[in-house]
Amino acid sequence: MLRRAFLCLTLTGMAFGVPAPEWLPQQDLSRRQEFLDRQSDWRNGAVVYQIFVDRFAPSRHLAQKRSLYAAPRHLRDWSENPQAGSYLKEAGVWSHEVDYWGGDLDSVRSRLDYLQDLGVEVVYLNPIFESLTNHKYDAWDYHKVDPVYGSRQDVADLAADLHGRKMKLMLDGVFNHVGKRSPYLKEHPDFFKWVNGQPVSWLDVENLPELQLENPKVRDFLYGSPTSVVQSYLRQEKIDGWRLDVAFDLGFRYLSELTRAAHEARPGCDIIGEIWNYPEDWYPAVDGVMNMHGRIVLLRLLEGKVRGPVASAMWESMVADSGYEHLLKAWLVLDNHDTPRLNHILKQNWQVEMARTLQFTLPGSPVIYYGSELDLPGGDDPANRAPMRWELATEQNKMLALHRKLLKIRAGEPALRIGDFRRLHSDKAFAFLRKTLSAKETIVVAANPGDQPIEEFLQLRDGKLQDVTRMVDLLGSSVAPTIYGGSIEIRLQPHQVVVLKPDVSPMPKGYDRYDRMP
């Protein structure tokens, strides 16, 4: 209920987390509209759930679809796990790329109650275009959905269902390359660069001829005209945005053109670039990046390869360099279809739990890769693309319980979605503060990834926090420091993380005189 109430307030633009003007100090008045704009923009800090369509939920119509999985495709039983296969020379792909489990857009729609109850706000689908492989990064025809997944009408129906739940839908745009069986190679040979009678391929992958974006016809076809790929799905199926594959290869000019065209087609949509680089300079060419730099800093912190204070300083530098409005929209990814699952990268349960806690409290949109909330295992491709194990979605699943707790906390705390980020100076911990214009909403996060207890003196960089205010850990621990002189002292056990909030019930004297809501 907390998540739904917050989302409703956000979507309607009502004041939440922003005190009335007459109760603000002079220096905050100029920022009030900034915070109102942040909270009314669904892209800021939204919880994203990534779905590999073939593997998310069993089809309800598999019997009618079996003919669609003719060789070289191979339909597997849902109980099987993916295995690395052999190279199929004639098809130009590996056999595990054409192994299917039968999921489709209709089966995704059948599980929306689960996603909504979990607290998901944005559903992001891996590519769905007509193509040979299960991953569909080798599109044949962008304007067609592969029949194994459904049709464009199914996309429209899924978008409508999600919108009825106050949720959003984003598709994966693979506009750097197509599949070698694409009719575009014959119909539009000038879309490609040819050498010795063969199209130049992305990273020399035989199955992925690269599009020549320097050709204005290609750009018009992909995003420039109202009937282009990017614009047509936004206008007709009413999707809410695109995640752009290998966006760093597209370059600033073409990304900027695409983003402008998308916003003209559907104002307020979201364009997210797969950028593995440092996130500086990419905004406003895209609305946000996949924050893979933030990811690697967190992983190295939890692996013990970088100390907490250094990691927090790196985040502070990234925020300063990249622009905060951009980072609020950036997707903070810890695992996805291109990486091993988090529980394969981080071997200890406490590491995974701390990583998720930090992911859900740092700036940006946290991304959950389907099944990771259930502790679904998976190493390198194709093991990281196993079918969803719905039998794990029980009340006894500790990882699912952790995700539900973190999502409930996030839904009730505006600072975690739209609040500023301030690094907290520390000798040993990874520590930071999130704040809105209301001190009652300030959140302090401190993590001890080490194997020894630590005691920390933390300067609280929020001048509205009242002296002798007690702070409580939203995660439920007994850590409950009292603010003295704008600071707290805390003791953290090995591998412990706390999410502290001022206890203003009953209201300490002073807050009611400068921190009132409208």
Short mmCIF file of C-alpha atoms in Angstrom, two decimals:
data_model
loop_
_atom_site.label_atom_id
_atom_site.label_comp_id
_atom_site.label_asym_id
_atom_site.label_seq_id
_atom_site.Cartn_x
_atom_site.Cartn_y
_atom_site.Cartn_z
CA MET A 1 0.00 0.00 0.00
CA LEU A 2 2.86 2.38 0.78
CA ARG A 3 4.29 1.90 -2.71
CA ARG A 4 0.95 2.48 -4.37
CA ALA A 5 0.24 5.60 -2.32
CA PHE A 6 3.65 7.06 -3.15
CA LEU A 7 3.30 6.22 -6.82
CA CYS A 8 -0.14 7.80 -6.95
CA LEU A 9 1.15 11.00 -5.37
CA THR A 10 4.12 11.02 -7.71
CA LEU A 11 2.06 10.55 -10.84
CA THR A 12 -0.44 13.25 -9.92
CA GLY A 13 2.27 15.75 -9.01
CA MET A 14 1.01 16.35 -5.46
CA ALA A 15 3.45 17.66 -2.90
CA PHE A 16 5.15 14.83 -1.04
CA GLY A 17 8.48 15.40 0.61
CA VAL A 18 8.35 19.14 -0.14
CA PRO A 19 7.34 21.47 2.72
CA ALA A 20 5.08 24.45 2.09
CA PRO A 21 6.97 27.59 0.99
CA GLU A 22 6.27 29.55 4.15
CA TRP A 23 8.06 26.93 6.25
CA LEU A 24 11.23 26.80 4.18
CA PRO A 25 14.45 28.71 4.84
CA GLN A 26 15.25 31.30 2.20
CA GLN A 27 18.00 29.20 0.58
CA ASP A 28 15.54 26.33 -0.02
CA LEU A 29 12.84 28.36 -1.72
CA SER A 30 14.68 28.32 -5.04
CA ARG A 31 14.92 24.53 -4.88
CA ARG A 32 11.30 23.80 -4.05
CA GLN A 33 10.23 23.67 -7.69
CA GLU A 34 13.22 21.47 -8.46
CA PHE A 35 11.99 18.88 -5.96
CA LEU A 36 8.41 19.17 -7.19
CA ASP A 37 9.69 18.50 -10.72
CA ARG A 38 11.70 15.52 -9.52
CA GLN A 39 8.77 13.89 -7.78
CA SER A 40 6.41 14.39 -10.74
CA ASP A 41 8.83 12.67 -13.16
CA TRP A 42 8.23 8.90 -13.12
CA ARG A 43 11.73 8.28 -14.49
CA ASN A 44 13.46 9.42 -11.31
CA GLY A 45 14.36 6.46 -9.16
CA ALA A 46 11.68 4.12 -10.54
CA VAL A 47 12.03 0.41 -9.72
CA VAL A 48 12.75 -1.51 -12.94
CA TYR A 49 12.22 -5.24 -13.51
CA GLN A 50 14.03 -6.80 -16.47
CA ILE A 51 12.39 -9.73 -18.26
CA PHE A 52 13.93 -12.15 -20.75
CA VAL A 53 10.60 -12.97 -22.38
CA ASP A 54 11.30 -16.58 -23.40
CA ARG A 55 12.33 -17.52 -19.84
CA PHE A 56 10.01 -15.56 -17.52
CA ALA A 57 6.75 -17.50 -17.46
CA PRO A 58 5.48 -20.62 -19.27
CA SER A 59 3.18 -19.91 -22.20
CA ARG A 60 -0.53 -20.53 -21.73
CA HIS A 61 -0.77 -21.42 -25.44
CA LEU A 62 2.27 -23.62 -26.04
CA ALA A 63 0.37 -26.32 -27.92
CA GLN A 64 -0.70 -23.85 -30.58
CA LYS A 65 2.85 -22.46 -30.92
CA ARG A 66 4.93 -25.62 -31.31
CA SER A 67 5.27 -25.26 -35.07
CA LEU A 68 7.06 -21.95 -34.54
CA TYR A 69 10.06 -23.71 -33.00
CA ALA A 70 11.15 -25.61 -36.13
CA ALA A 71 14.86 -26.36 -36.63
CA PRO A 72 17.33 -24.92 -36.02
CA ARG A 73 15.21 -23.80 -33.06
CA HIS A 74 14.72 -26.33 -30.29
CA LEU A 75 11.91 -26.17 -27.71
CA ARG A 76 13.04 -27.25 -24.26
CA ASP A 77 11.04 -28.32 -21.24
CA TRP A 78 10.56 -25.60 -18.60
CA SER A 79 12.26 -27.82 -16.01
CA GLU A 80 15.55 -27.86 -17.97
CA ASN A 81 18.42 -25.43 -17.47
CA PRO A 82 20.32 -23.83 -20.38
CA GLN A 83 23.57 -25.47 -21.43
CA ALA A 84 26.32 -24.10 -23.65
CA GLY A 85 26.10 -25.69 -27.07
CA SER A 86 27.95 -26.04 -30.35
CA TYR A 87 28.38 -23.61 -33.21
CA LEU A 88 25.86 -24.03 -36.04
CA LYS A 89 27.83 -22.89 -39.07
CA GLU A 90 24.94 -22.67 -41.50
CA ALA A 91 22.82 -20.61 -39.12
CA GLY A 92 25.78 -18.57 -37.90
CA VAL A 93 24.78 -18.93 -34.25
CA TRP A 94 25.48 -21.18 -31.25
CA SER A 95 22.95 -23.89 -30.55
CA HIS A 96 22.07 -22.43 -27.14
CA GLU A 97 21.04 -19.22 -28.90
CA VAL A 98 18.20 -21.11 -30.59
CA ASP A 99 17.10 -23.14 -27.55
CA TYR A 100 13.66 -21.93 -26.49
CA TRP A 101 11.53 -22.44 -23.38
CA GLY A 102 8.31 -21.00 -24.78
CA GLY A 103 7.62 -17.83 -22.78
CA ASP A 104 5.76 -15.01 -24.53
CA LEU A 105 4.13 -11.62 -24.02
CA ASP A 106 0.84 -13.18 -22.93
CA SER A 107 2.61 -15.15 -20.20
CA VAL A 108 4.26 -11.95 -18.99
CA ARG A 109 0.79 -10.43 -18.66
CA SER A 110 -0.27 -13.43 -16.57
CA ARG A 111 2.28 -12.50 -13.86
CA LEU A 112 1.60 -8.80 -13.45
CA ASP A 113 0.00 -9.28 -10.03
CA TYR A 114 3.30 -10.70 -8.79
CA LEU A 115 5.28 -7.78 -10.17
CA GLN A 116 2.90 -5.17 -8.81
CA ASP A 117 2.82 -6.76 -5.36
CA LEU A 118 6.62 -6.88 -5.37
CA GLY A 119 6.73 -3.12 -5.94
CA VAL A 120 7.85 -2.96 -9.59
CA GLU A 121 7.11 0.30 -11.41
CA VAL A 122 8.71 -0.29 -14.83
CA VAL A 123 8.80 -3.53 -16.83
CA TYR A 124 11.72 -3.67 -19.25
CA LEU A 125 11.75 -6.43 -21.87
CA ASN A 126 14.79 -7.83 -23.62
CA PRO A 127 14.35 -7.58 -27.43
CA ILE A 128 11.13 -8.94 -28.92
CA PHE A 129 11.72 -8.27 -32.66
CA GLU A 130 11.34 -11.01 -35.25
CA SER A 131 14.65 -12.88 -35.44
CA LEU A 132 16.21 -16.34 -35.24
CA THR A 133 17.55 -16.40 -31.70
CA ASN A 134 15.96 -16.47 -28.27
CA HIS A 135 17.74 -13.26 -27.24
CA LYS A 136 16.70 -11.40 -30.42
CA TYR A 137 19.65 -9.04 -30.60
CA ASP A 138 19.80 -10.16 -34.26
CA ALA A 139 16.62 -8.49 -35.51
CA TRP A 140 15.23 -9.38 -38.91
CA ASP A 141 12.38 -6.89 -38.91
CA TYR A 142 12.05 -4.19 -36.25
CA HIS A 143 8.43 -3.53 -37.14
CA LYS A 144 7.39 -7.10 -36.34
CA VAL A 145 7.30 -8.91 -33.01
CA ASP A 146 8.58 -12.44 -33.32
CA PRO A 147 5.54 -14.79 -33.48
CA VAL A 148 7.02 -16.96 -30.73
CA TYR A 149 6.48 -13.97 -28.43
CA GLY A 150 3.24 -12.68 -29.96
CA SER A 151 2.37 -9.58 -31.98
CA ARG A 152 2.45 -5.82 -31.77
CA GLN A 153 -1.11 -6.02 -30.50
CA ASP A 154 0.24 -8.06 -27.59
CA VAL A 155 2.72 -5.24 -26.91
CA ALA A 156 -0.15 -2.75 -26.90
CA ASP A 157 -2.20 -4.97 -24.58
CA LEU A 158 0.71 -5.40 -22.18
CA ALA A 159 1.32 -1.64 -22.14
CA ALA A 160 -2.37 -0.99 -21.48
CA ASP A 161 -2.44 -3.53 -18.64
CA LEU A 162 0.62 -1.96 -17.05
CA HIS A 163 -0.73 1.56 -17.43
CA GLY A 164 -3.93 0.45 -15.70
CA ARG A 165 -1.73 -0.49 -12.76
CA LYS A 166 0.18 2.82 -12.86
CA MET A 167 3.22 0.97 -14.24
CA LYS A 168 5.34 1.53 -17.35
CA LEU A 169 6.69 -0.56 -20.26
CA MET A 170 10.09 -0.18 -21.92
CA LEU A 171 11.48 -2.12 -24.87
CA ASP A 172 15.05 -2.97 -25.85
CA GLY A 173 16.16 -1.10 -28.98
CA VAL A 174 18.95 -2.83 -30.90
CA PHE A 175 19.76 -0.19 -33.50
CA ASN A 176 23.45 -0.78 -34.05
CA HIS A 177 23.13 -4.07 -35.94
CA VAL A 178 20.63 -6.60 -37.32
CA GLY A 179 20.66 -10.35 -38.00
CA LYS A 180 22.28 -11.71 -41.13
CA ARG A 181 18.94 -13.16 -42.31
CA SER A 182 17.30 -9.74 -42.24
CA PRO A 183 15.58 -8.84 -45.52
CA TYR A 184 17.04 -5.35 -45.07
CA LEU A 185 20.31 -6.65 -46.54
CA LYS A 186 18.62 -7.19 -49.91
CA GLU A 187 15.92 -4.53 -49.72
CA HIS A 188 18.20 -1.75 -48.41
CA PRO A 189 21.81 -2.66 -49.19
CA ASP A 190 22.81 0.97 -48.68
CA PHE A 191 21.93 0.54 -44.99
CA PHE A 192 25.20 -1.39 -44.63
CA LYS A 193 28.89 -1.12 -45.38
CA TRP A 194 30.18 -3.87 -47.67
CA VAL A 195 33.70 -5.29 -47.97
CA ASN A 196 34.46 -7.98 -50.57
CA GLY A 197 30.77 -8.62 -51.01
CA GLN A 198 30.08 -9.12 -47.30
CA PRO A 199 28.47 -6.70 -44.83
CA VAL A 200 30.74 -5.43 -42.06
CA SER A 201 29.65 -7.06 -38.78
CA TRP A 202 29.63 -5.74 -35.23
CA LEU A 203 32.72 -7.02 -33.38
CA ASP A 204 33.22 -9.43 -36.31
CA VAL A 205 30.22 -11.50 -35.20
CA GLU A 206 29.02 -13.21 -38.36
CA ASN A 207 25.34 -13.00 -37.45
CA LEU A 208 25.33 -9.25 -36.69
CA PRO A 209 25.76 -7.01 -39.76
CA GLU A 210 26.25 -3.44 -38.59
CA LEU A 211 23.95 -0.61 -39.68
CA GLN A 212 25.51 2.49 -41.20
CA LEU A 213 24.04 5.29 -39.13
CA GLU A 214 25.96 7.80 -41.24
CA ASN A 215 23.33 7.15 -43.93
CA PRO A 216 20.41 9.57 -43.26
CA LYS A 217 17.99 6.96 -44.68
CA VAL A 218 18.98 4.59 -41.86
CA ARG A 219 18.43 7.25 -39.23
CA ASP A 220 15.06 8.19 -40.70
CA PHE A 221 14.04 4.53 -40.74
CA LEU A 222 15.15 3.91 -37.15
CA TYR A 223 13.98 7.06 -35.40
CA GLY A 224 13.60 10.12 -37.62
CA SER A 225 10.09 9.81 -39.05
CA PRO A 226 6.73 9.33 -37.26
CA THR A 227 6.54 5.82 -38.77
CA SER A 228 10.10 4.95 -37.71
CA VAL A 229 10.83 2.09 -35.35
CA VAL A 230 11.41 4.25 -32.28
CA GLN A 231 8.48 6.58 -32.84
CA SER A 232 5.93 4.04 -34.04
CA TYR A 233 6.06 1.89 -30.89
CA LEU A 234 5.82 5.02 -28.75
CA ARG A 235 2.88 6.40 -30.73
CA GLN A 236 0.92 3.24 -31.59
CA GLU A 237 1.60 0.70 -28.84
CA LYS A 238 2.05 3.47 -26.23
CA ILE A 239 5.24 2.06 -24.77
CA ASP A 240 7.01 4.39 -22.35
CA GLY A 241 10.58 4.28 -23.58
CA TRP A 242 13.55 2.43 -24.97
CA ARG A 243 16.69 0.92 -23.52
CA LEU A 244 19.30 1.25 -26.27
CA ASP A 245 21.67 -1.65 -26.82
CA VAL A 246 25.41 -0.80 -27.13
CA ALA A 247 24.49 2.88 -26.99
CA PHE A 248 28.15 3.82 -26.52
CA ASP A 249 28.73 2.67 -30.10
CA LEU A 250 25.98 4.91 -31.49
CA GLY A 251 27.75 8.08 -30.39
CA PHE A 252 26.55 11.40 -29.02
CA ARG A 253 25.11 12.90 -32.22
CA TYR A 254 22.84 10.02 -33.16
CA LEU A 255 21.81 9.35 -29.57
CA SER A 256 20.83 13.00 -29.19
CA GLU A 257 18.78 12.90 -32.39
CA LEU A 258 17.06 9.68 -31.32
CA THR A 259 16.24 11.01 -27.85
CA ARG A 260 14.77 14.23 -29.23
CA ALA A 261 12.67 12.28 -31.73
CA ALA A 262 11.39 9.95 -29.02
CA HIS A 263 10.39 12.86 -26.79
CA GLU A 264 8.52 14.46 -29.66
CA ALA A 265 6.65 11.21 -30.28
CA ARG A 266 5.81 10.65 -26.59
CA PRO A 267 6.67 13.51 -24.24
CA GLY A 268 8.02 12.29 -20.92
CA CYS A 269 9.23 8.96 -22.28
CA ASP A 270 12.53 7.46 -21.13
CA ILE A 271 15.62 6.74 -23.21
CA ILE A 272 18.25 4.70 -21.37
CA GLY A 273 21.63 3.95 -22.94
CA GLU A 274 23.65 0.83 -22.35
CA ILE A 275 26.81 2.71 -21.42
CA TRP A 276 29.55 0.69 -19.73
CA ASN A 277 31.75 3.80 -19.67
CA TYR A 278 32.07 6.32 -16.86
CA PRO A 279 28.68 8.09 -16.97
CA GLU A 280 30.01 11.64 -17.46
CA ASP A 281 28.98 13.50 -20.67
CA TRP A 282 26.13 11.18 -21.76
CA TYR A 283 23.28 13.40 -20.58
CA PRO A 284 21.25 14.82 -22.35
CA ALA A 285 22.18 12.61 -25.33
CA VAL A 286 20.18 10.02 -23.38
CA ASP A 287 17.90 10.53 -20.40
CA GLY A 288 19.95 8.11 -18.35
CA VAL A 289 22.61 5.45 -18.62
CA MET A 290 22.86 1.95 -17.28
CA ASN A 291 25.18 2.88 -14.43
CA MET A 292 27.75 0.11 -14.88
CA HIS A 293 30.45 2.22 -13.27
CA GLY A 294 28.43 2.50 -10.07
CA ARG A 295 27.92 -1.26 -10.28
CA ILE A 296 31.61 -2.09 -10.49
CA VAL A 297 32.45 0.20 -7.57
CA LEU A 298 29.89 -1.62 -5.41
CA LEU A 299 31.13 -5.05 -6.46
CA ARG A 300 34.74 -4.19 -5.70
CA LEU A 301 33.68 -2.76 -2.33
CA LEU A 302 31.91 -5.98 -1.41
CA GLU A 303 34.77 -8.13 -2.68
CA GLY A 304 37.14 -6.25 -0.37
CA LYS A 305 39.13 -4.74 -3.24
CA VAL A 306 38.32 -1.13 -2.37
CA ARG A 307 37.78 0.37 1.08
CA GLY A 308 34.45 1.87 2.06
CA PRO A 309 35.63 5.51 2.30
CA VAL A 310 37.26 5.26 -1.14
CA ALA A 311 34.12 3.75 -2.67
CA SER A 312 31.94 6.52 -1.23
CA ALA A 313 34.38 9.13 -2.54
CA MET A 314 34.13 7.51 -5.99
CA TRP A 315 30.34 7.79 -5.86
CA GLU A 316 30.65 11.43 -4.80
CA SER A 317 32.95 12.15 -7.76
CA MET A 318 30.61 10.35 -10.16
CA VAL A 319 27.65 12.40 -8.92
CA ALA A 320 29.59 15.65 -9.34
CA ASP A 321 30.92 14.74 -12.79
CA SER A 322 27.78 13.25 -14.29
CA GLY A 323 25.03 15.63 -13.17
CA TYR A 324 22.55 14.62 -10.53
CA GLU A 325 19.33 14.85 -12.55
CA HIS A 326 20.91 12.41 -14.97
CA LEU A 327 21.93 9.96 -12.23
CA LEU A 328 18.45 9.98 -10.70
CA LYS A 329 17.24 8.55 -14.01
CA ALA A 330 20.19 6.20 -14.51
CA TRP A 331 19.60 2.48 -14.04
CA LEU A 332 21.71 0.92 -11.31
CA VAL A 333 22.22 -2.65 -12.54
CA LEU A 334 23.93 -5.34 -10.46
CA ASP A 335 23.24 -8.29 -12.75
CA ASN A 336 21.50 -8.87 -16.06
CA HIS A 337 21.51 -11.08 -19.17
CA ASP A 338 25.10 -10.06 -19.99
CA THR A 339 26.58 -10.88 -16.58
CA PRO A 340 26.55 -13.79 -14.17
CA ARG A 341 23.84 -13.45 -11.56
CA LEU A 342 24.78 -11.55 -8.44
CA ASN A 343 24.86 -14.64 -6.25
CA HIS A 344 27.42 -16.12 -8.64
CA ILE A 345 29.63 -13.02 -8.57
CA LEU A 346 29.38 -12.54 -4.80
CA LYS A 347 29.76 -15.87 -3.03
CA GLN A 348 28.53 -14.95 0.45
CA ASN A 349 24.89 -14.28 1.36
CA TRP A 350 25.81 -11.16 3.32
CA GLN A 351 27.53 -9.72 0.26
CA VAL A 352 24.42 -10.15 -1.89
CA GLU A 353 22.18 -8.74 0.83
CA MET A 354 24.40 -5.69 1.35
CA ALA A 355 24.66 -5.14 -2.41
CA ARG A 356 20.87 -5.12 -2.77
CA THR A 357 20.45 -2.78 0.20
CA LEU A 358 22.92 -0.30 -1.29
CA GLN A 359 21.36 -0.64 -4.75
CA PHE A 360 17.95 0.32 -3.32
CA THR A 361 19.26 3.28 -1.31
CA LEU A 362 21.78 4.89 -3.70
CA PRO A 363 20.66 7.41 -6.36
CA GLY A 364 19.07 6.06 -9.52
CA SER A 365 16.62 3.41 -10.62
CA PRO A 366 17.37 -0.04 -9.19
CA VAL A 367 17.03 -2.83 -11.75
CA ILE A 368 15.96 -6.33 -10.72
CA TYR A 369 16.88 -9.03 -13.24
CA TYR A 370 14.04 -11.53 -13.31
CA GLY A 371 14.52 -14.27 -10.72
CA SER A 372 17.33 -12.57 -8.85
CA GLU A 373 14.79 -11.61 -6.18
CA LEU A 374 14.25 -15.36 -5.71
CA ASP A 375 18.00 -16.08 -5.49
CA LEU A 376 17.88 -17.85 -8.86
CA PRO A 377 21.41 -19.12 -9.62
CA GLY A 378 23.29 -18.62 -12.87
CA GLY A 379 26.83 -18.17 -14.10
CA ASP A 380 27.98 -17.06 -17.53
CA ASP A 381 25.70 -17.07 -20.57
CA PRO A 382 23.58 -19.14 -21.07
CA ALA A 383 23.32 -20.19 -17.39
CA ASN A 384 22.31 -16.65 -16.42
CA ARG A 385 19.22 -16.95 -18.63
CA ALA A 386 17.55 -19.92 -16.97
CA PRO A 387 13.76 -20.20 -16.88
CA MET A 388 12.10 -18.55 -13.89
CA ARG A 389 11.60 -20.97 -10.99
CA TRP A 390 8.19 -19.91 -9.72
CA GLU A 391 8.25 -22.63 -7.08
CA LEU A 392 10.85 -20.49 -5.26
CA ALA A 393 8.38 -17.61 -4.82
CA THR A 394 7.31 -18.59 -1.32
CA GLU A 395 7.07 -16.87 2.05
CA GLN A 396 10.09 -18.93 3.14
CA ASN A 397 12.39 -17.43 0.49
CA LYS A 398 14.73 -15.13 2.43
CA MET A 399 15.96 -13.25 -0.63
CA LEU A 400 12.41 -12.53 -1.73
CA ALA A 401 11.59 -11.33 1.78
CA LEU A 402 14.61 -9.00 1.68
CA HIS A 403 13.51 -7.52 -1.65
CA ARG A 404 9.99 -6.97 -0.36
CA LYS A 405 11.34 -5.23 2.75
CA LEU A 406 13.69 -3.01 0.74
CA LEU A 407 11.00 -2.11 -1.77
CA LYS A 408 8.55 -1.27 1.01
CA ILE A 409 11.16 0.98 2.64
CA ARG A 410 11.93 2.66 -0.67
CA ALA A 411 8.25 3.22 -1.44
CA GLY A 412 7.76 5.03 1.84
CA GLU A 413 10.88 7.19 1.74
CA PRO A 414 10.92 10.03 -0.82
CA ALA A 415 14.61 10.73 -0.11
CA LEU A 416 15.55 7.34 -1.56
CA ARG A 417 13.84 8.16 -4.84
CA ILE A 418 14.37 11.87 -5.39
CA GLY A 419 16.63 13.02 -2.55
CA ASP A 420 20.05 14.63 -2.90
CA PHE A 421 23.16 12.51 -2.30
CA ARG A 422 25.85 13.54 0.17
CA ARG A 423 28.88 11.47 0.98
CA LEU A 424 29.58 11.12 4.72
CA HIS A 425 33.22 11.24 5.77
CA SER A 426 34.28 7.99 7.40
CA ASP A 427 37.42 6.14 8.38
CA LYS A 428 36.13 2.65 7.65
CA ALA A 429 32.52 2.59 6.41
CA PHE A 430 30.78 3.19 3.12
CA ALA A 431 28.46 5.97 4.24
CA PHE A 432 26.16 8.50 2.61
CA LEU A 433 23.09 10.61 3.23
CA ARG A 434 19.97 11.15 1.10
CA LYS A 435 17.88 14.25 1.76
CA THR A 436 14.90 16.20 0.49
CA LEU A 437 13.92 19.65 1.75
CA SER A 438 12.30 17.95 4.75
CA ALA A 439 14.62 16.82 7.56
CA LYS A 440 11.99 14.32 8.67
CA GLU A 441 12.74 12.37 5.49
CA THR A 442 16.55 12.33 5.71
CA ILE A 443 18.11 8.88 5.36
CA VAL A 444 21.62 7.90 6.50
CA VAL A 445 23.14 4.69 5.14
CA ALA A 446 26.29 3.15 6.57
CA ALA A 447 27.79 -0.20 5.58
CA ASN A 448 30.62 -2.24 7.08
CA PRO A 449 31.75 -4.81 4.50
CA GLY A 450 34.71 -5.78 6.68
CA ASP A 451 35.06 -8.79 8.96
CA GLN A 452 35.66 -6.77 12.15
CA PRO A 453 33.30 -4.48 14.14
CA ILE A 454 33.83 -0.77 13.58
CA GLU A 455 32.92 2.36 15.48
CA GLU A 456 32.30 5.48 13.45
CA PHE A 457 31.79 9.16 14.14
CA LEU A 458 29.70 10.55 11.28
CA GLN A 459 29.10 14.19 10.45
CA LEU A 460 25.45 14.57 9.41
CA ARG A 461 25.35 16.97 6.50
CA ASP A 462 21.81 18.23 7.04
CA GLY A 463 21.39 21.45 8.99
CA LYS A 464 17.70 20.82 9.68
CA LEU A 465 18.30 17.67 11.74
CA GLN A 466 17.56 18.66 15.34
CA ASP A 467 19.95 18.03 18.20
CA VAL A 468 19.07 15.06 20.48
CA THR A 469 16.89 13.48 17.76
CA ARG A 470 17.05 9.70 17.95
CA MET A 471 17.60 7.78 14.72
CA VAL A 472 16.20 4.32 14.04
CA ASP A 473 17.28 1.60 11.61
CA LEU A 474 14.54 0.89 9.07
CA LEU A 475 16.05 -2.57 8.61
CA GLY A 476 15.17 -3.39 12.20
CA SER A 477 18.53 -3.57 13.98
CA SER A 478 19.15 -2.15 17.46
CA VAL A 479 21.48 0.55 16.09
CA ALA A 480 19.77 3.76 17.25
CA PRO A 481 22.19 6.68 17.66
CA THR A 482 21.18 10.08 18.99
CA ILE A 483 22.20 13.23 17.13
CA TYR A 484 24.56 15.48 19.07
CA GLY A 485 26.04 18.59 17.52
CA GLY A 486 25.12 17.56 13.99
CA SER A 487 26.77 14.15 14.28
CA ILE A 488 26.20 10.56 15.39
CA GLU A 489 28.37 7.76 16.71
CA ILE A 490 27.53 4.23 15.65
CA ARG A 491 28.93 0.75 16.05
CA LEU A 492 28.52 -1.64 13.13
CA GLN A 493 29.04 -5.37 13.32
CA PRO A 494 30.96 -7.18 10.56
CA HIS A 495 28.99 -7.24 7.30
CA GLN A 496 26.28 -4.97 8.69
CA VAL A 497 24.45 -2.19 6.86
CA VAL A 498 21.98 0.22 8.46
CA VAL A 499 19.38 2.56 6.96
CA LEU A 500 18.80 5.25 9.58
CA LYS A 501 15.96 7.76 9.76
CA PRO A 502 15.18 10.42 12.39
CA ASP A 503 12.45 9.37 14.81
CA VAL A 504 10.02 12.30 14.82
CA SER A 505 7.16 10.54 16.57
CA PRO A 506 6.35 12.25 18.84
CA MET A 507 7.54 15.37 17.06
CA PRO A 508 10.71 16.78 18.69
CA LYS A 509 10.48 20.46 19.45
CA GLY A 510 11.50 22.60 16.50
CA TYR A 511 10.60 20.40 13.54
CA ASP A 512 6.98 21.60 13.63
CA ARG A 513 8.13 25.20 13.17
CA TYR A 514 10.08 24.78 9.94
CA ASP A 515 9.22 21.41 8.43
CA ARG A 516 5.48 21.45 7.79
CA MET A 517 3.88 19.84 4.77
CA PRO A 518 1.17 21.66 2.78
#
